[in-house]
XYZ file of C-alpha atoms in Angstrom:
583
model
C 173.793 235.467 154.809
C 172.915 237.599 157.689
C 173.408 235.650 160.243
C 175.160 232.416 160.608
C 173.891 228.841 159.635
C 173.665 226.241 161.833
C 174.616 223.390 161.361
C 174.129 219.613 162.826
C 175.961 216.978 162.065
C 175.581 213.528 162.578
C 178.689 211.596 162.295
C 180.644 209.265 164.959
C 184.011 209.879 163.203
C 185.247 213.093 164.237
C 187.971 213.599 161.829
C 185.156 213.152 159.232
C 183.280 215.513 160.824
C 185.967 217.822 161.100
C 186.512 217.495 157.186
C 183.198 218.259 156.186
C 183.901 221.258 158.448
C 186.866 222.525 156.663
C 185.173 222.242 153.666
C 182.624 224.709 154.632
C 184.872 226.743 155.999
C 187.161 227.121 152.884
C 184.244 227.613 150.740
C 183.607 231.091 153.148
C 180.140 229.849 154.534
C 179.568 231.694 158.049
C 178.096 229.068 160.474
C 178.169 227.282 163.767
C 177.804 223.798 164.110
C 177.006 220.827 166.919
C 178.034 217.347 166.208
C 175.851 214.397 167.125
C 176.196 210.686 167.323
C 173.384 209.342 168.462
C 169.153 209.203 168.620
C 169.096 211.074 172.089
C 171.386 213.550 171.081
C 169.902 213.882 167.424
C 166.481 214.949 169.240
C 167.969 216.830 172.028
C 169.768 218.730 169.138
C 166.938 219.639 166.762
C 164.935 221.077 169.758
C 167.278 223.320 171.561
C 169.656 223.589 168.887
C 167.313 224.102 165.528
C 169.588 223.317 162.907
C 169.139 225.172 159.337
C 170.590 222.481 157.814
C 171.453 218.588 159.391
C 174.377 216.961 157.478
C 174.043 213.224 158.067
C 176.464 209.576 157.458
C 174.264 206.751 156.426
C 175.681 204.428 159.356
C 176.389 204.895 163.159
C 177.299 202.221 165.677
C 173.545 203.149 167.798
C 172.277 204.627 164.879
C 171.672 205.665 160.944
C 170.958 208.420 159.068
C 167.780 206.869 157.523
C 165.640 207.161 161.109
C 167.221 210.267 162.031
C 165.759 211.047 158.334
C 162.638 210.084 159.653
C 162.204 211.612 162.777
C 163.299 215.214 161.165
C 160.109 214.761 159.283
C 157.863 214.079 161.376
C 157.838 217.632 163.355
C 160.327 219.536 160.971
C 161.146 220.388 157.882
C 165.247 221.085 157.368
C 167.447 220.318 154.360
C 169.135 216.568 154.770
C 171.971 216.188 153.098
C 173.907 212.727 153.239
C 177.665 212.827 153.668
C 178.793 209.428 153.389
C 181.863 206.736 152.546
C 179.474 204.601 150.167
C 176.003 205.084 149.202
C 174.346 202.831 146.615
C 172.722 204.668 143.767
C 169.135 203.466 144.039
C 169.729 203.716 147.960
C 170.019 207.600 147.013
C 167.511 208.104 144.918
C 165.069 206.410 147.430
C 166.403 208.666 150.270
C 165.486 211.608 147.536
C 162.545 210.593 147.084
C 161.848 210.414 151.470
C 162.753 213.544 151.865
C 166.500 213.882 151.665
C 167.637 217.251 150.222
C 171.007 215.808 148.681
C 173.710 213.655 148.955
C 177.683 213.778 148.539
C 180.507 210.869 148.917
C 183.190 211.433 151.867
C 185.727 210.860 148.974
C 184.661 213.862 147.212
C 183.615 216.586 150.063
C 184.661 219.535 147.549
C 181.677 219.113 146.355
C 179.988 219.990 149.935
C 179.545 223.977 149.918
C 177.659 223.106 146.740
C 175.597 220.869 147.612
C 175.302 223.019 151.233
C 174.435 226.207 149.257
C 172.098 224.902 146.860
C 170.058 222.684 149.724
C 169.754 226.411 151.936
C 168.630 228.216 148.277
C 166.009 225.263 148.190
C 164.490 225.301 151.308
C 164.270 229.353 151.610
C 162.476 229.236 147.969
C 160.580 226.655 149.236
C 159.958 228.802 152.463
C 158.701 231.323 150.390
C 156.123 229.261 148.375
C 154.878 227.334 151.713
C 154.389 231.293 153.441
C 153.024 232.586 150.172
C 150.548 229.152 149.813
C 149.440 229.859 153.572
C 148.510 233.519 152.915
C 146.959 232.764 150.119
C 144.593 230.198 152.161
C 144.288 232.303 154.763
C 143.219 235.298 152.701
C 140.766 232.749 150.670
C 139.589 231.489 154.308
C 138.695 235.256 155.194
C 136.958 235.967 151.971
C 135.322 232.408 152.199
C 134.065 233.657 155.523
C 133.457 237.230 155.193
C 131.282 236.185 151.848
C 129.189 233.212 153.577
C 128.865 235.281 156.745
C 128.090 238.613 154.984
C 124.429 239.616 155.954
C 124.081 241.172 152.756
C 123.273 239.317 149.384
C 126.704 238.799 147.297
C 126.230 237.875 143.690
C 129.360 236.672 141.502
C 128.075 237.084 137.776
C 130.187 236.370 134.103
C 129.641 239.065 131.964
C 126.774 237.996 130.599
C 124.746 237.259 134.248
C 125.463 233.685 134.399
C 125.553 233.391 138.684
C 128.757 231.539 139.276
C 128.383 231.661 143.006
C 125.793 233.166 145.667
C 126.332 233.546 149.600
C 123.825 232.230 151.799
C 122.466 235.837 152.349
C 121.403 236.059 148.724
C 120.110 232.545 148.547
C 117.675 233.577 151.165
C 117.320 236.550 149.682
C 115.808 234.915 146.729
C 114.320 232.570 148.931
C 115.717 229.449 147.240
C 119.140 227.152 147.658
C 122.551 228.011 146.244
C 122.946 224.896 144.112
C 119.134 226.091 142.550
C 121.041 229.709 141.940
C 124.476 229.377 140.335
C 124.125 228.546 136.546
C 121.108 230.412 135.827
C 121.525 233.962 134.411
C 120.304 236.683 137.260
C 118.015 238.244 134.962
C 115.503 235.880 135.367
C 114.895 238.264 138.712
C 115.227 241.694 137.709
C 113.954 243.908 135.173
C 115.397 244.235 131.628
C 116.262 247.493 132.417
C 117.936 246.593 135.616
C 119.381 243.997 133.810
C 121.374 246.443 131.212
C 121.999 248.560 133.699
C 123.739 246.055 135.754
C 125.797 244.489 133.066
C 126.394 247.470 130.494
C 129.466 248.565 131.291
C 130.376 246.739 134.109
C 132.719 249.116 135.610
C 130.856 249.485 139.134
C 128.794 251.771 141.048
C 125.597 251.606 143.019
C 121.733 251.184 142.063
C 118.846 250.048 142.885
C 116.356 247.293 141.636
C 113.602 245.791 142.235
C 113.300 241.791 142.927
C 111.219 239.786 140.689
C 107.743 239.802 141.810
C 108.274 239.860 145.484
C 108.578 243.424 145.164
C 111.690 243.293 147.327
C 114.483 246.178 146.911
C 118.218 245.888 146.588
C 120.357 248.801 147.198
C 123.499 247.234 144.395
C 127.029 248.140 143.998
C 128.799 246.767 141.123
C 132.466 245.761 140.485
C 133.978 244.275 138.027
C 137.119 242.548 138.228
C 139.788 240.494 136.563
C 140.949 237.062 137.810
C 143.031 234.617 135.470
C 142.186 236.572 132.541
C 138.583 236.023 133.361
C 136.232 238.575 133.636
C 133.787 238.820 136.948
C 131.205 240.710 137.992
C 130.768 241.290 141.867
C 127.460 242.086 142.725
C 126.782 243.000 146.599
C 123.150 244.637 147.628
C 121.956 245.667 150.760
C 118.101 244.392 151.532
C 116.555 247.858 151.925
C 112.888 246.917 151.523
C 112.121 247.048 155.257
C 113.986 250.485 155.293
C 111.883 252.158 151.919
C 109.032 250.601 154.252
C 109.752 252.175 157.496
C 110.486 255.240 155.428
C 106.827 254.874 153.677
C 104.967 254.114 157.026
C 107.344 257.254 158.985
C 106.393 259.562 155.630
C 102.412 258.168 156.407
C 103.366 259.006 160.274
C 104.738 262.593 160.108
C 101.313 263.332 158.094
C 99.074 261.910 160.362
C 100.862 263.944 163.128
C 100.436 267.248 160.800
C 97.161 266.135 160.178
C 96.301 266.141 163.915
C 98.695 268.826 165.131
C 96.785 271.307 162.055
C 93.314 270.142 163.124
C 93.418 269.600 167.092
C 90.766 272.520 167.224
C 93.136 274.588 169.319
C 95.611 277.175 168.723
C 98.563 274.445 168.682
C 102.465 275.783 168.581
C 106.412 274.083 169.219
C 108.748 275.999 170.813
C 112.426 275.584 171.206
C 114.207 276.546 174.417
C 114.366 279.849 173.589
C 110.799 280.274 173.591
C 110.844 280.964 169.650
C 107.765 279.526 167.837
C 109.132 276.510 165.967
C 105.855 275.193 164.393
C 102.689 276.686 164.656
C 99.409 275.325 163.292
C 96.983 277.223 160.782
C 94.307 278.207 163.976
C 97.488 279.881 165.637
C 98.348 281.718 162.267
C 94.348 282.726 161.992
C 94.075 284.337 165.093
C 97.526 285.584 165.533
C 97.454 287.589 162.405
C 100.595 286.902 161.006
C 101.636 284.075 158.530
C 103.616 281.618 158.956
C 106.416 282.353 157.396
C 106.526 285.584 159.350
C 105.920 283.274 163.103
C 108.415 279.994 162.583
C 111.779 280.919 163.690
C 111.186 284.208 164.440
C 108.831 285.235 166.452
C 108.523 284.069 170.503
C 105.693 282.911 172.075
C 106.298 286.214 174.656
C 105.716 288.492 171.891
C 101.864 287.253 171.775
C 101.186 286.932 175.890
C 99.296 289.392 177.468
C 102.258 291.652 179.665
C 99.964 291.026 182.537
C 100.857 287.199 182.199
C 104.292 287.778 180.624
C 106.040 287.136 183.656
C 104.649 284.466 184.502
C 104.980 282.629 181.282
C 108.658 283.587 181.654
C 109.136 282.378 185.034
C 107.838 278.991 183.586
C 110.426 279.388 180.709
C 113.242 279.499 183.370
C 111.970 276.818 185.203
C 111.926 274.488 182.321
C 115.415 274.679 182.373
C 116.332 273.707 185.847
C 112.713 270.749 186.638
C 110.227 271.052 184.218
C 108.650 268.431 185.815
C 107.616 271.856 188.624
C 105.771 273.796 185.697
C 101.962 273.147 185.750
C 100.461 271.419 182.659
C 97.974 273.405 182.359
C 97.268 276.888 183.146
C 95.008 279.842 181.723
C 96.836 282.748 180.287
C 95.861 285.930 177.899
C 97.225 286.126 174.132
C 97.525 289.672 172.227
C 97.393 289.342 168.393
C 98.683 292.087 165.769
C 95.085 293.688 165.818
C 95.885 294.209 169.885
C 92.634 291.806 170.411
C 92.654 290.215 173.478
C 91.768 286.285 174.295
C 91.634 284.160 176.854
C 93.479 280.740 176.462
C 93.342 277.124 178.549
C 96.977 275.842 178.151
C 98.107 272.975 177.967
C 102.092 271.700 177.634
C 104.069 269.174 176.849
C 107.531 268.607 176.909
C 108.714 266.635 174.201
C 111.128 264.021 174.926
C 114.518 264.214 174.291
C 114.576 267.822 173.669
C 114.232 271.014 175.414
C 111.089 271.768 173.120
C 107.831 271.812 174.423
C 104.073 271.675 172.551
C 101.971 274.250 173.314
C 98.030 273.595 173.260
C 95.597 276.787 173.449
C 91.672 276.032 173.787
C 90.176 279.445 173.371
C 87.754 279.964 176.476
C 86.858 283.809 176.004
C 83.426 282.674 175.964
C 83.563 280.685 178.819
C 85.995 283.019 181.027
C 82.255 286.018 180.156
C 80.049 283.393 180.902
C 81.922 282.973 184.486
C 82.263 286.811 184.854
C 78.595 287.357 184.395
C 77.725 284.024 186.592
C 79.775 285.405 189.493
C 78.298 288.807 189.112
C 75.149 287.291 188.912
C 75.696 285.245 191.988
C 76.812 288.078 193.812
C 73.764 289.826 192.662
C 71.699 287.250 194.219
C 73.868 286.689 197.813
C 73.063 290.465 197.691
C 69.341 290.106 197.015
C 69.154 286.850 199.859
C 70.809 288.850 202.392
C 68.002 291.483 201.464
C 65.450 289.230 201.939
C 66.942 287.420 205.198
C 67.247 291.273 206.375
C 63.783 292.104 205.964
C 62.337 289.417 206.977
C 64.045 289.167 210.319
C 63.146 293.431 210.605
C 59.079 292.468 209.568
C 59.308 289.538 212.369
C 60.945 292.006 214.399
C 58.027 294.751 213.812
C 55.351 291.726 214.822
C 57.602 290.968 217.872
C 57.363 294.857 219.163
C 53.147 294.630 218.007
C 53.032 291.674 220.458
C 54.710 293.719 222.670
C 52.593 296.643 222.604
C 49.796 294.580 222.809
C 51.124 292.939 225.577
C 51.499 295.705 227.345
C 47.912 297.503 226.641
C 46.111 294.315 229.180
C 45.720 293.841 232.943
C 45.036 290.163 232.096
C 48.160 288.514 233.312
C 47.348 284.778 231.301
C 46.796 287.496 228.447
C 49.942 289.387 228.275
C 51.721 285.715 229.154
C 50.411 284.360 225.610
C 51.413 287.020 224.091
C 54.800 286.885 225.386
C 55.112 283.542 224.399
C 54.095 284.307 220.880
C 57.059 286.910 221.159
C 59.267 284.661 221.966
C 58.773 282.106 219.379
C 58.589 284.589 216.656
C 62.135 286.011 217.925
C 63.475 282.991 217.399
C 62.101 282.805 213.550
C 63.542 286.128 213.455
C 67.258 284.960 214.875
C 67.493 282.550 212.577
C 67.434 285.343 209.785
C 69.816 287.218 211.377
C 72.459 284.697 211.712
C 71.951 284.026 208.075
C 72.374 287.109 206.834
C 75.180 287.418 208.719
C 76.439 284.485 207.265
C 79.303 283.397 204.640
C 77.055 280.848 204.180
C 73.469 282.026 203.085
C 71.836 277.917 202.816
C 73.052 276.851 206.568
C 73.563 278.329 210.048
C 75.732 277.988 212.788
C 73.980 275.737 215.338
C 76.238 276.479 218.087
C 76.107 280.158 218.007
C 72.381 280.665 217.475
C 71.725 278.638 220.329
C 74.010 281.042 222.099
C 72.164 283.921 220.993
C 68.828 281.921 222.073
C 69.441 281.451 225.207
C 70.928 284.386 226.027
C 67.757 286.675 224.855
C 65.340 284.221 226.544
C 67.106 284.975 229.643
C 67.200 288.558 229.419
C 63.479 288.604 228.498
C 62.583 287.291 231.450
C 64.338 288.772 233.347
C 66.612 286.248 234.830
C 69.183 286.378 237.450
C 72.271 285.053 235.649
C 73.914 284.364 238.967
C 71.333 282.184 240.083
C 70.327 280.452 236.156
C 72.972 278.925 234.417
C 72.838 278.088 230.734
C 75.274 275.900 229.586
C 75.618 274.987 225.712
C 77.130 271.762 224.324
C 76.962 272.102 220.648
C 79.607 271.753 218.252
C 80.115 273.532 215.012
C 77.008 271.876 213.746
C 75.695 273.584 210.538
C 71.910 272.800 209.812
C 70.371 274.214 206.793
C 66.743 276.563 206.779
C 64.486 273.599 206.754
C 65.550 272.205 209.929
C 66.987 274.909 211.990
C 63.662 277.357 212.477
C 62.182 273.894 213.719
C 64.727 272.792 216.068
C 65.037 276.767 216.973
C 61.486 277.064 217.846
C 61.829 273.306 220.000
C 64.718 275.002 222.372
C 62.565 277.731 222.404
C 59.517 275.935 223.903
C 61.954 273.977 226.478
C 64.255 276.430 227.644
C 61.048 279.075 228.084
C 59.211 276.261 229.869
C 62.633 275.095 232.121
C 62.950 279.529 232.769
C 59.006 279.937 233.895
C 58.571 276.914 235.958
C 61.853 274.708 236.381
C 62.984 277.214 239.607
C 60.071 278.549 241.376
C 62.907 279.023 244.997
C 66.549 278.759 243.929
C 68.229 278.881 240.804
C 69.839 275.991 238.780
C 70.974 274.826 235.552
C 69.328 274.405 232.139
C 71.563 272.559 229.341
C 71.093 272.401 225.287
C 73.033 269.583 224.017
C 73.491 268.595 220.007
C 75.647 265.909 219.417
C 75.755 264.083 215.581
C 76.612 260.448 214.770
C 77.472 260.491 211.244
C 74.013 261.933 209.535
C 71.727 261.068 212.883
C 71.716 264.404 215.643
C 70.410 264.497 218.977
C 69.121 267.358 220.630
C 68.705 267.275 224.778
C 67.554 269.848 226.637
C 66.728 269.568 230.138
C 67.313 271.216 233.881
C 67.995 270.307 237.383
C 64.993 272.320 239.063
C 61.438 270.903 240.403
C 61.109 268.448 237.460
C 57.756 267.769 235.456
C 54.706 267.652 237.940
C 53.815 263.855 238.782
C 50.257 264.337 237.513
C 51.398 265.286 233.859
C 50.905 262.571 231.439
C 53.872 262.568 229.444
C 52.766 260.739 226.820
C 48.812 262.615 226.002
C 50.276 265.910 227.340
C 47.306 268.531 226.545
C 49.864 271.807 227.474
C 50.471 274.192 224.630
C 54.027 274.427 224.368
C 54.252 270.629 224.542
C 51.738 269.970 221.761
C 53.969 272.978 219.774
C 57.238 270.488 220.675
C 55.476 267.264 219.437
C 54.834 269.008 215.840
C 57.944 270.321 215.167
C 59.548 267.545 215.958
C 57.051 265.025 213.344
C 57.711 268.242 211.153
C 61.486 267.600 211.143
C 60.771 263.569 211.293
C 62.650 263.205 214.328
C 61.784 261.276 217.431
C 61.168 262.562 220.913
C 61.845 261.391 224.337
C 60.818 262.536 227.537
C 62.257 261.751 230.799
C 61.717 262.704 234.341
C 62.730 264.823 236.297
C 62.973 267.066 233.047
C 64.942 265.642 229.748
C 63.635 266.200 226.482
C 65.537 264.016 223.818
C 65.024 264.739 220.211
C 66.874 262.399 217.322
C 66.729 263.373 213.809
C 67.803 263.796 210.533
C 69.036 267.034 208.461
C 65.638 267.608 206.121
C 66.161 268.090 202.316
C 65.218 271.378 200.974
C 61.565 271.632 199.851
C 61.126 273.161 196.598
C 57.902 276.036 196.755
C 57.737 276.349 193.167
């Protein structure tokens, strides 16, 4: 032995003891030994000690060998051997049969190492079978659990398909209960072919077949083995009937997707991050020129862009890189084919997700992008042709104003040439409002502010007014009034601001004020003056004065509302009027 044996022995004689020990000794067995006498000791010893082997005598004063027997069992298991002066037969054959390994009379201890060496052989033999039994239930426990636990369905076949045993897997598998399983013959599910296949030679290997008429699919792998001269066949599948159905729906997927990405109605293409053309569709290949074959994974998407929009495209291409969440989705950009034909494209793009790729949509708007040109030229055509026409017919008012003029000029009636200054007046302010549209960015509305600016200041002028003496003042803001309602409101400061200039300051001079202020879609013109005020015999309300009766028209014409207050305010409220179509 390796290493020594220990040995306890419980005996209350020592020069027993030390017999038995001499024995041993002589024999040549290396071991150490403790001597006990008593039930405290006996414990005390087999824990801290651990004895491989507890020689015993029958009787002690405080104790016996039968208990200390006893207690051995119950936690260990050691070889017992009795060493005593007198032991009845049957007393040793019922010790045997409790446990004892052996036993041997004090008057013939040469028998001892025997006895000692064939109790150790014993109990490591028996070692052996106990450690062998335990592996073997462990490794049983494992399969036990690894085949009810298994997720996939584990058949156990004879050779001629008889099911001997199922896990639960394939019990559900077959939608039934294991004790309605084992005994029948698993072709009652499968095919005949299957069935041959599976049990021909029965030396392994995968395949697949079809369940009964569930039309569920196993993915099978086959073993055969021997156990007690018996013949097995392990059957394990893998349920891959939701798999072939994925597979069947992504198969029905990817050509739905081809289907679309072939008949979107645009020029559709993949690129990698490279900018080589991946995938293009069969509109791409029609207008590009080239096939297919000759475009996927070879040619760029650069090599068809316009070089005007080349950079461009590229600088998007870097970008991509670094955020392409900062490159626009869509964008309009030229494409060259292999004729050199030019076309102009409405991108859109898409990056697709988890890759640096990115789908490429192209709506051809050539069409579109000629109709546009010849709309804006067309438009321009027409600004052209309005600015004409506001030209002209401020220059034709203008030739009337200078015939007034003349006119004017040709009579010694004072009231005469008055009226016909007046009638100047009015149709210079028609003609202003021309002017400032012509001059206009804005052909449909003028500048409020400015052309009462203008107004004022040629009114002034025309008569001749001191400006150190007659102040105008002008409280507009940038109010912008289309045709329709500016000659009318034009003409109505006109009519005021003449009046306030002819009779408002007959000594000294004074002020005269034009006020617009606008409240949402509501404006309200004031114009008034701090001279003489209106005379106390005019009726305000049946006025018969000209330029009053002008005032009281263009302000219905214009739907507004006027107000007149003394000594000399003239409130008008109104509303932008729509455009009035002529024909």
């Amino acid at each position: 032995m390796s290493e020594k044996v220990k040995v306890l022995i419980l005996e209350d004689v020592p020069l027993d003891a030390e017999l038995a020990i001499r024995e041993l000794e002589r024999d040549g067995i290396d071991f150490e030994h403790l001597t006990v006498d008593s039930e405290d000791s006996f414990r005390r010893a087999l824990e801290e000690f651990q004895p491989d082997i507890i020689l015993a005598d029958h009787t002690l004063p405080d104790f016996d060998g039968v208990s200390a027997l006893r207690i051995m069992r119950e936690r260990y298991d050691i070889p017992f051997i009795f060493v005593s002066g007198k032991i009845g037969e049957e007393f040793a054959v019922e010790m045997l049969k409790s446990g004892a390994t052996d036993y041997v009379l004090k008057n013939n201890l040469s028998k001892l190492p025997l006895a000692f060496r064939r109790a150790l052989q014993q109990a490591e033999e028996e070692r052996k079978v106990r450690e062998a039994q335990r592996a073997l239930e462990e490794s049983e426990r494992k399969y036990r659990a690894l085949f009810e636990k298994s997720g996939n369905p584990i058949f156990i076949c004879s050779p001629d398909g008889t099911i001997l045993d199922v896990n639960p897997a394939a019990a559900g598998f077959l939608k039934s209960f294991a004790e309605d399983i084992t005994g029948r013959n698993i072709g009652e599910w499968i095919s005949e072919e299957d069935f041959k296949r599976l049990m021909g030679d029965c030396e392994g290997g995968h395949m697949k077949f079809t369940v009964g008429l569930r039309g569920r699919t196993l993915d099978v792998s086959v073993t055969s083995v021997e156990v007690d001269d018996e013949k097995l066949i392990y059957i394990m599948g893998k349920d891959i009937t939701a798999q072939k159905r994925i597979k069947k729906e992504l198969k029905a997927s990817k050509e739905e997707y081809r289907v679309i990405f072939e008949n979107t109605g645009t020029l559709t293409v993949i690129c990698g991050s490279d900018m080589v053309i991946e995938l293009a569709n069969s509109a791409f290949e029609r207008f590009s020129g080239y096939s297919k074959g000759e475009i996927q994974g070879y040619m760029k998407l650069t090599d068809f862009v316009d070089p005007s929009d080349a950079g461009r495209i590229e600088a998007y291409h870097r970008l991509m890189s670094v955020n392409p969440e900062v490159i626009p989705k869509n964008f309009e950009l030229t494409l060259r084919n292999r004729k050199g034909e030019e076309r102009n494209f409405f991108a859109t793009t898409v990056t697709i997700p988890g890759s640096k790729k990115c789908l490429l949509s192209l709506m051809d708007i050539t069409h579109k992008k000629s109709v546009e040109k010849r709309l804006r030229e067309s438009l321009r055509e027409k600004e052209l042709l309005l600015r004409e026409i506001h030209h002209r017919v401020k220059n034709n008012l203008q030739i009337i104003s200078t015939l007034l003029m003349l006119q004017a000029s040709t009579t010694g009636d004072p009231r005469l040439r008055e009226l016909y200054m007046d009638s100047q007046h009015r149709i210079e302010a028609i003609s202003l409002i021309h002017e400032k549209l012509y001059e206009s960015r804005d052909l449909s509305r003028v500048n409020l502010r400015d052309y009462i600016k203008t107004l004022l200041t040629d009114l002034l002028d025309s008569y001749g007014a001191d400006r150190s003496e007659i102040d105008a003042r002008v409280r507009v803001a940038d109010v912008m009034l289309n045709i329709e309602t500016a000659i009318p409101c034009g003409l109505i400061i006109n009519e005021l601001v003449t009046n306030s200039i002819k009779y408002a300051f007959p000594d000294d001079g004074g002020e005269i004020t034009v006020e617009v202020r606008r409240n949402g879609d509501l404006y309200t013109l004031i114009v008034s003056d701090n001279g003489v005020g209106l005379p106390e015999d005019l009726d305000l309300e049946n006025t018969g004065t000209l330029g009053l009766r002008i005032v009281r028209n263009l302000v219905d014409q214009i739907n507004g509302e006027l107000k007149i207050e003394r000594p000399a305010r003239f409130t008008v409220k109104f509303r932008e009027v729509e455009y009035i179509k002529r024909f």
